[in-house]
Structure formats: structure tokens, C-alpha cells
Short mmCIF file of C-alpha atoms in Angstrom, two decimals:
data_model
loop_
_atom_site.label_atom_id
_atom_site.label_comp_id
_atom_site.label_asym_id
_atom_site.label_seq_id
_atom_site.Cartn_x
_atom_site.Cartn_y
_atom_site.Cartn_z
CA SER A 327 13.72 117.72 -77.38
CA GLY A 328 11.37 120.74 -80.22
CA ALA A 329 8.31 119.68 -78.42
CA GLY A 330 9.31 120.36 -75.08
CA ARG A 331 6.76 121.30 -73.06
CA ASN A 332 3.73 119.60 -75.18
CA LEU A 333 4.43 116.30 -74.84
CA ASP A 334 1.76 114.30 -72.38
CA ALA A 335 2.92 110.62 -72.95
CA ILE A 336 4.87 108.65 -75.36
CA LEU A 337 4.16 105.12 -76.64
CA LEU A 338 5.64 101.88 -76.17
CA PRO A 339 5.92 99.42 -78.14
CA LYS A 340 6.60 95.91 -78.02
CA VAL A 341 7.29 96.19 -74.31
CA GLU A 342 7.63 92.56 -73.42
CA CYS A 343 9.00 93.35 -69.81
CA ALA A 344 9.55 96.36 -66.33
CA ALA A 345 13.46 96.39 -68.37
CA HIS A 346 12.31 98.06 -70.89
CA VAL A 347 9.29 100.75 -69.50
CA GLN A 348 12.88 101.60 -67.19
CA ALA A 349 14.69 101.84 -70.11
CA LEU A 350 12.32 104.82 -70.81
CA ASP A 351 12.59 106.37 -68.37
CA LEU A 352 15.73 106.78 -67.68
CA LEU A 353 16.53 108.02 -71.27
CA LEU A 354 13.50 110.11 -70.69
CA THR A 355 14.42 111.81 -67.65
CA GLN A 356 18.31 112.53 -68.84
CA LEU A 357 16.31 114.43 -71.91
CA GLU A 358 14.72 116.73 -69.08
CA LYS A 359 17.35 117.09 -67.28
CA GLU A 360 19.29 118.28 -70.92
CA HIS A 361 16.70 120.87 -71.75
CA GLY A 362 15.45 122.45 -68.54
CA LEU A 363 12.23 120.27 -68.87
CA ASP A 364 9.82 118.99 -65.36
CA VAL A 365 11.38 115.51 -64.68
CA GLY A 366 9.02 113.31 -64.80
CA ALA A 367 6.10 114.71 -66.44
CA ILE A 368 6.85 113.12 -69.63
CA GLY A 369 4.47 109.99 -69.97
CA ILE A 370 4.27 106.06 -70.54
CA GLU A 371 1.87 104.43 -72.39
CA PRO A 372 3.05 100.94 -72.91
CA GLN A 373 1.51 98.58 -75.56
CA ILE A 374 1.19 95.32 -74.83
CA GLU A 375 1.58 93.54 -77.87
CA SER A 376 3.29 89.90 -76.80
CA ALA A 377 2.35 86.76 -74.63
CA ARG A 378 4.83 87.18 -72.84
CA SER A 379 3.75 91.13 -72.34
CA LEU A 380 0.58 89.66 -71.33
CA ARG A 381 2.01 87.71 -68.58
CA ASN A 382 4.38 90.16 -67.07
CA ILE A 383 1.65 92.58 -67.54
CA ASP A 384 1.18 94.06 -63.48
CA GLU A 385 5.73 94.41 -63.99
CA ILE A 386 5.09 96.48 -66.51
CA ALA A 387 1.83 98.24 -65.43
CA THR A 388 4.01 99.50 -61.98
CA ALA A 389 8.31 100.18 -63.58
CA SER A 390 7.60 103.12 -63.51
CA PRO A 391 5.34 106.58 -62.25
CA ARG A 392 5.24 107.33 -65.72
CA VAL A 393 3.09 105.20 -66.51
CA GLN A 394 -0.19 106.37 -67.22
CA THR A 395 -1.72 104.33 -69.87
CA LEU A 396 -1.95 100.29 -70.83
CA VAL A 397 -2.21 100.29 -74.76
CA PHE A 398 -3.61 97.04 -76.54
CA GLY A 399 -1.83 95.66 -79.49
CA PRO A 400 -3.95 93.64 -81.50
CA ALA A 401 -1.68 92.93 -84.41
CA ASP A 402 0.67 91.65 -82.83
CA LEU A 403 -0.66 89.59 -79.91
CA MET A 404 -2.76 88.15 -82.23
CA ALA A 405 0.54 86.77 -84.56
CA SER A 406 2.31 86.33 -80.88
CA VAL A 407 -0.15 83.23 -80.21
CA ASN A 408 -0.91 82.37 -83.56
CA MET A 409 -3.62 83.41 -83.38
CA ARG A 410 -6.25 81.96 -87.14
CA THR A 411 -7.26 85.24 -88.72
CA LEU A 412 -5.91 87.75 -90.57
CA VAL A 413 -8.24 89.86 -89.93
CA VAL A 414 -7.43 92.23 -86.84
CA GLY A 415 -10.06 92.53 -84.67
CA GLU A 416 -12.06 89.77 -86.43
CA GLN A 417 -12.75 86.49 -84.62
CA PRO A 418 -10.43 84.13 -85.33
CA VAL A 419 -11.59 80.46 -87.66
CA GLY A 420 -13.80 77.81 -85.28
CA TYR A 421 -14.44 80.22 -82.50
CA ASP A 422 -17.58 80.27 -83.17
CA THR A 423 -18.84 80.80 -79.49
CA GLY A 424 -18.03 83.92 -77.90
CA ASP A 425 -14.93 86.74 -77.59
CA ALA A 426 -11.61 85.03 -78.66
CA TYR A 427 -10.57 88.63 -76.93
CA HIS A 428 -11.53 89.02 -74.05
CA HIS A 429 -9.29 87.33 -71.81
CA ILE A 430 -6.65 89.46 -73.05
CA LEU A 431 -8.51 92.43 -72.79
CA MET A 432 -10.12 91.79 -69.64
CA THR A 433 -6.26 91.27 -68.16
CA ILE A 434 -5.29 94.81 -69.60
CA LEU A 435 -8.41 96.27 -67.93
CA LEU A 436 -7.94 94.64 -64.44
CA ALA A 437 -4.22 95.83 -65.18
CA ALA A 438 -5.02 98.26 -65.62
CA ARG A 439 -7.85 99.35 -62.85
CA THR A 440 -5.61 97.95 -60.38
CA HIS A 441 -2.92 100.11 -60.39
CA GLY A 442 -4.94 103.29 -61.18
CA LEU A 443 -3.77 103.63 -65.25
CA GLN A 444 -6.04 104.09 -67.89
CA ALA A 445 -6.88 101.24 -70.81
CA ILE A 446 -7.09 102.29 -74.35
CA ASP A 447 -7.89 99.44 -77.15
CA GLY A 448 -5.93 99.08 -80.07
CA PRO A 449 -6.81 99.66 -83.71
CA TYR A 450 -9.31 98.58 -86.24
CA LEU A 451 -7.44 98.42 -89.11
CA GLN A 452 -10.69 98.43 -91.77
CA ILE A 453 -10.98 101.18 -91.61
CA ARG A 454 -13.50 102.16 -94.49
CA ASP A 455 -15.39 98.90 -92.17
CA LEU A 456 -17.13 101.97 -89.87
CA ASP A 457 -19.61 99.08 -88.90
CA ALA A 458 -17.15 96.64 -87.91
CA PHE A 459 -15.30 99.72 -85.54
CA ARG A 460 -18.53 100.62 -84.56
CA ARG A 461 -18.65 97.20 -82.86
CA ALA A 462 -15.58 96.45 -81.72
CA ALA A 463 -15.47 99.83 -79.92
CA GLY A 464 -18.44 99.27 -78.59
CA ARG A 465 -17.18 95.55 -77.10
CA THR A 466 -14.11 97.33 -75.14
CA ALA A 467 -16.53 100.18 -74.30
CA GLY A 468 -19.05 98.01 -72.54
CA LEU A 469 -16.08 96.56 -70.25
CA GLY A 470 -15.22 99.62 -69.40
CA PHE A 471 -12.34 100.65 -71.55
CA ASP A 472 -11.48 104.55 -71.70
CA GLY A 473 -10.72 104.72 -75.29
CA LYS A 474 -9.55 103.32 -78.84
CA TRP A 475 -6.88 104.29 -81.14
CA VAL A 476 -8.74 105.18 -84.54
CA LEU A 477 -6.61 105.44 -87.37
CA HIS A 478 -8.63 107.29 -90.09
CA PRO A 479 -11.10 111.12 -89.50
CA THR A 480 -14.09 108.87 -90.43
CA GLN A 481 -13.39 106.57 -87.66
CA ILE A 482 -13.27 110.31 -84.88
CA GLU A 483 -16.90 111.09 -84.10
CA ALA A 484 -18.19 106.97 -83.66
CA ALA A 485 -15.30 106.54 -81.30
CA ASN A 486 -16.06 109.57 -79.01
CA GLU A 487 -20.34 109.14 -79.37
CA ILE A 488 -19.25 105.59 -78.50
CA PHE A 489 -16.86 105.67 -75.36
CA ALA A 490 -19.39 108.30 -73.89
CA PRO A 491 -22.48 107.29 -71.96
CA ARG A 492 -25.46 107.80 -73.39
CA GLN A 493 -27.51 110.89 -72.91
CA ALA A 494 -30.45 108.33 -70.26
CA ASP A 495 -27.53 106.39 -68.95
CA TYR A 496 -25.64 109.74 -68.34
CA ASP A 497 -29.42 111.56 -66.63
CA LYS A 498 -29.52 108.82 -64.34
CA ALA A 499 -25.95 108.40 -63.04
CA GLU A 500 -26.14 112.52 -62.39
CA MET A 501 -29.69 111.39 -60.24
CA ILE A 502 -28.03 108.92 -58.87
CA LEU A 503 -25.37 110.95 -57.46
CA ASP A 504 -27.64 113.47 -55.81
CA ALA A 505 -30.41 111.57 -54.54
CA TYR A 506 -27.51 109.67 -52.37
CA GLU A 507 -26.72 112.97 -51.46
CA PHE A 508 -29.42 114.11 -50.37
CA HIS A 509 -30.88 110.80 -48.66
CA THR A 510 -27.74 109.59 -46.38
CA SER A 511 -27.13 113.68 -45.78
CA ALA A 512 -28.78 114.28 -42.34
CA ALA A 513 -31.58 116.85 -44.13
CA GLY A 514 -32.70 113.40 -45.86
CA GLY A 515 -32.52 111.56 -42.59
CA GLY A 516 -28.79 110.28 -43.04
CA ARG A 517 -29.85 106.69 -44.98
CA GLY A 518 -27.60 104.57 -46.57
CA ALA A 519 -30.07 102.55 -49.36
CA VAL A 520 -32.68 103.66 -50.43
CA MET A 521 -35.11 103.83 -53.34
CA LEU A 522 -34.98 105.89 -56.46
CA GLY A 523 -38.05 104.95 -58.22
CA ASP A 524 -38.40 101.18 -58.14
CA GLU A 525 -34.57 100.58 -57.60
CA MET A 526 -32.71 100.48 -54.60
CA ILE A 527 -29.45 102.64 -54.51
CA ASP A 528 -26.56 102.70 -51.91
CA GLU A 529 -22.36 102.71 -51.85
CA ALA A 530 -21.93 100.92 -54.14
CA SER A 531 -24.73 102.21 -57.03
CA ARG A 532 -22.57 105.53 -55.89
CA LYS A 533 -19.56 104.15 -56.79
CA MET A 534 -21.07 103.01 -60.45
CA ALA A 535 -22.61 106.30 -60.79
CA LEU A 536 -19.40 108.47 -59.90
CA VAL A 537 -17.46 106.32 -63.44
CA VAL A 538 -20.12 106.78 -65.70
CA SER A 539 -20.94 110.57 -64.67
CA ALA A 540 -17.19 111.15 -64.91
CA LYS A 541 -16.89 110.03 -68.66
CA GLY A 542 -20.17 112.39 -69.03
CA ARG A 543 -18.51 115.35 -67.77
CA ALA A 544 -15.53 114.65 -69.65
CA ALA A 545 -17.22 114.41 -72.84
CA GLY A 546 -18.87 118.18 -72.02
CA MET A 547 -22.64 116.23 -72.10
CA THR A 548 -25.45 118.33 -70.18
CA ARG A 549 -27.94 116.45 -68.17
CA THR A 550 -31.67 116.97 -68.75
CA THR A 551 -32.96 116.15 -65.49
CA ALA A 552 -33.53 117.30 -61.91
CA PHE A 553 -33.49 115.37 -58.99
CA VAL A 554 -36.14 117.30 -56.20
CA PRO A 555 -35.71 116.24 -52.63
CA PRO A 556 -38.77 115.15 -51.61
CA ALA A 557 -41.35 117.36 -49.46
CA PRO A 558 -40.26 116.88 -45.65
#
């Protein structure tokens, strides 16, 4: 109760089913009413940490309007499926092709996107191995995750860098948005597909650019190029 209105969300570990989320929702509602807080303001972040929770992920994601984020809990999930490694986040012994976590990560990501939630990767426990942390974070950032837990201050800068777009990608995204807005307008000819340099851009390009642009703006990035409409 001391945190009061400063409390944004609560991580809920070991979630197995919707009932676990709903129980916390009820408890939070009771506490909010008791302490005069806005009912429903405190979010819930379920952590997906077992085979059962992964199977029940859609019902977990929709168990309460408070659910904001789906979080991957790698260590417990690895134990749940009997994965043959003791290094959290690393490939198991004998798995020499592909990524042993790809199905898990994509299941969490697709559920999050389906239900309008954030997808957050879990921690990398070897805190002194920053290169390995970067490798693990780069994997989930590339898939489309919104962020990753950090366990040590040395991981913060790396995480911020990896989950923000590269400057060239941010500049290109903003350029696509400006160019598409101009060319689809009456002044630009009202066209639905146009060329930007050697690349055709259309509505799908705009949607992809919006993702990169939003992440860049959230990271406080400033564009270094500007779109100049072609002369009439």
C-alpha cells in the first residue's frame, strides 16, 4: 500500500492458467478500493514459465483487462520441458541446428501481438558475459520483442541499444512514412504504391515503418535525414 499511485504494474510469476491472473485481479481491486486508488489502474504482467502456461497463453493473456505484458521466464520453462542445459538462455547440448527457444519465443510474441500486449524477454543469468547477453537480446529484438529483463547495471546500456532501432533504420522508417503520406495525398497524386529510391513502398511498408518509428521515438532518437517532395 505504501507505493500507492506510483505502482504501475505487478509481475505475476509461475502463472499456469487464467484463474491465477483473475485471483490477483480480485486482490488488486480490493486493495485499490481500500486505499482510494483508481480501480484497474495497476497492471499485471504474467510470466510464462512452464509448458502448461505456454499451452494456456491465450487464456492467460485475456484473463483480465489489467494484463499489459507477457514475460518469458526462461529458467523454469527450461526445467519444465527437461531441456538439457544448465546455462539459462543457451542452446542445450546436442541441439546443433536452429534455435531451441524459437517456438517458445514466437508463441509468446504472437499471443502478445494478437491481444495488444507487450512481449518481454526474460533475464540472462551470466551477468559478467555481456557478449552473450547481447547475443540473446539481439535474438529477441530481431523477432520483435519490446524489451528484455536486466539483472545488472552493465546490461542496461546494452539492452537499450539493442532494442532501439539502428539510426539508419530509424531514418529510413521516417522517410517511408513521409514519402507515403505525400504520395497518397492529393498533392502527391493519390497513389497507393510508389517508388522510394529503388524500393517500392505501399501500405504494408507504412505499417512496418510505423513499428520502427515508434520504437525510435520512444528511445528519444532524432532523424538525420529529411524527405523532400519531388518537384511538380
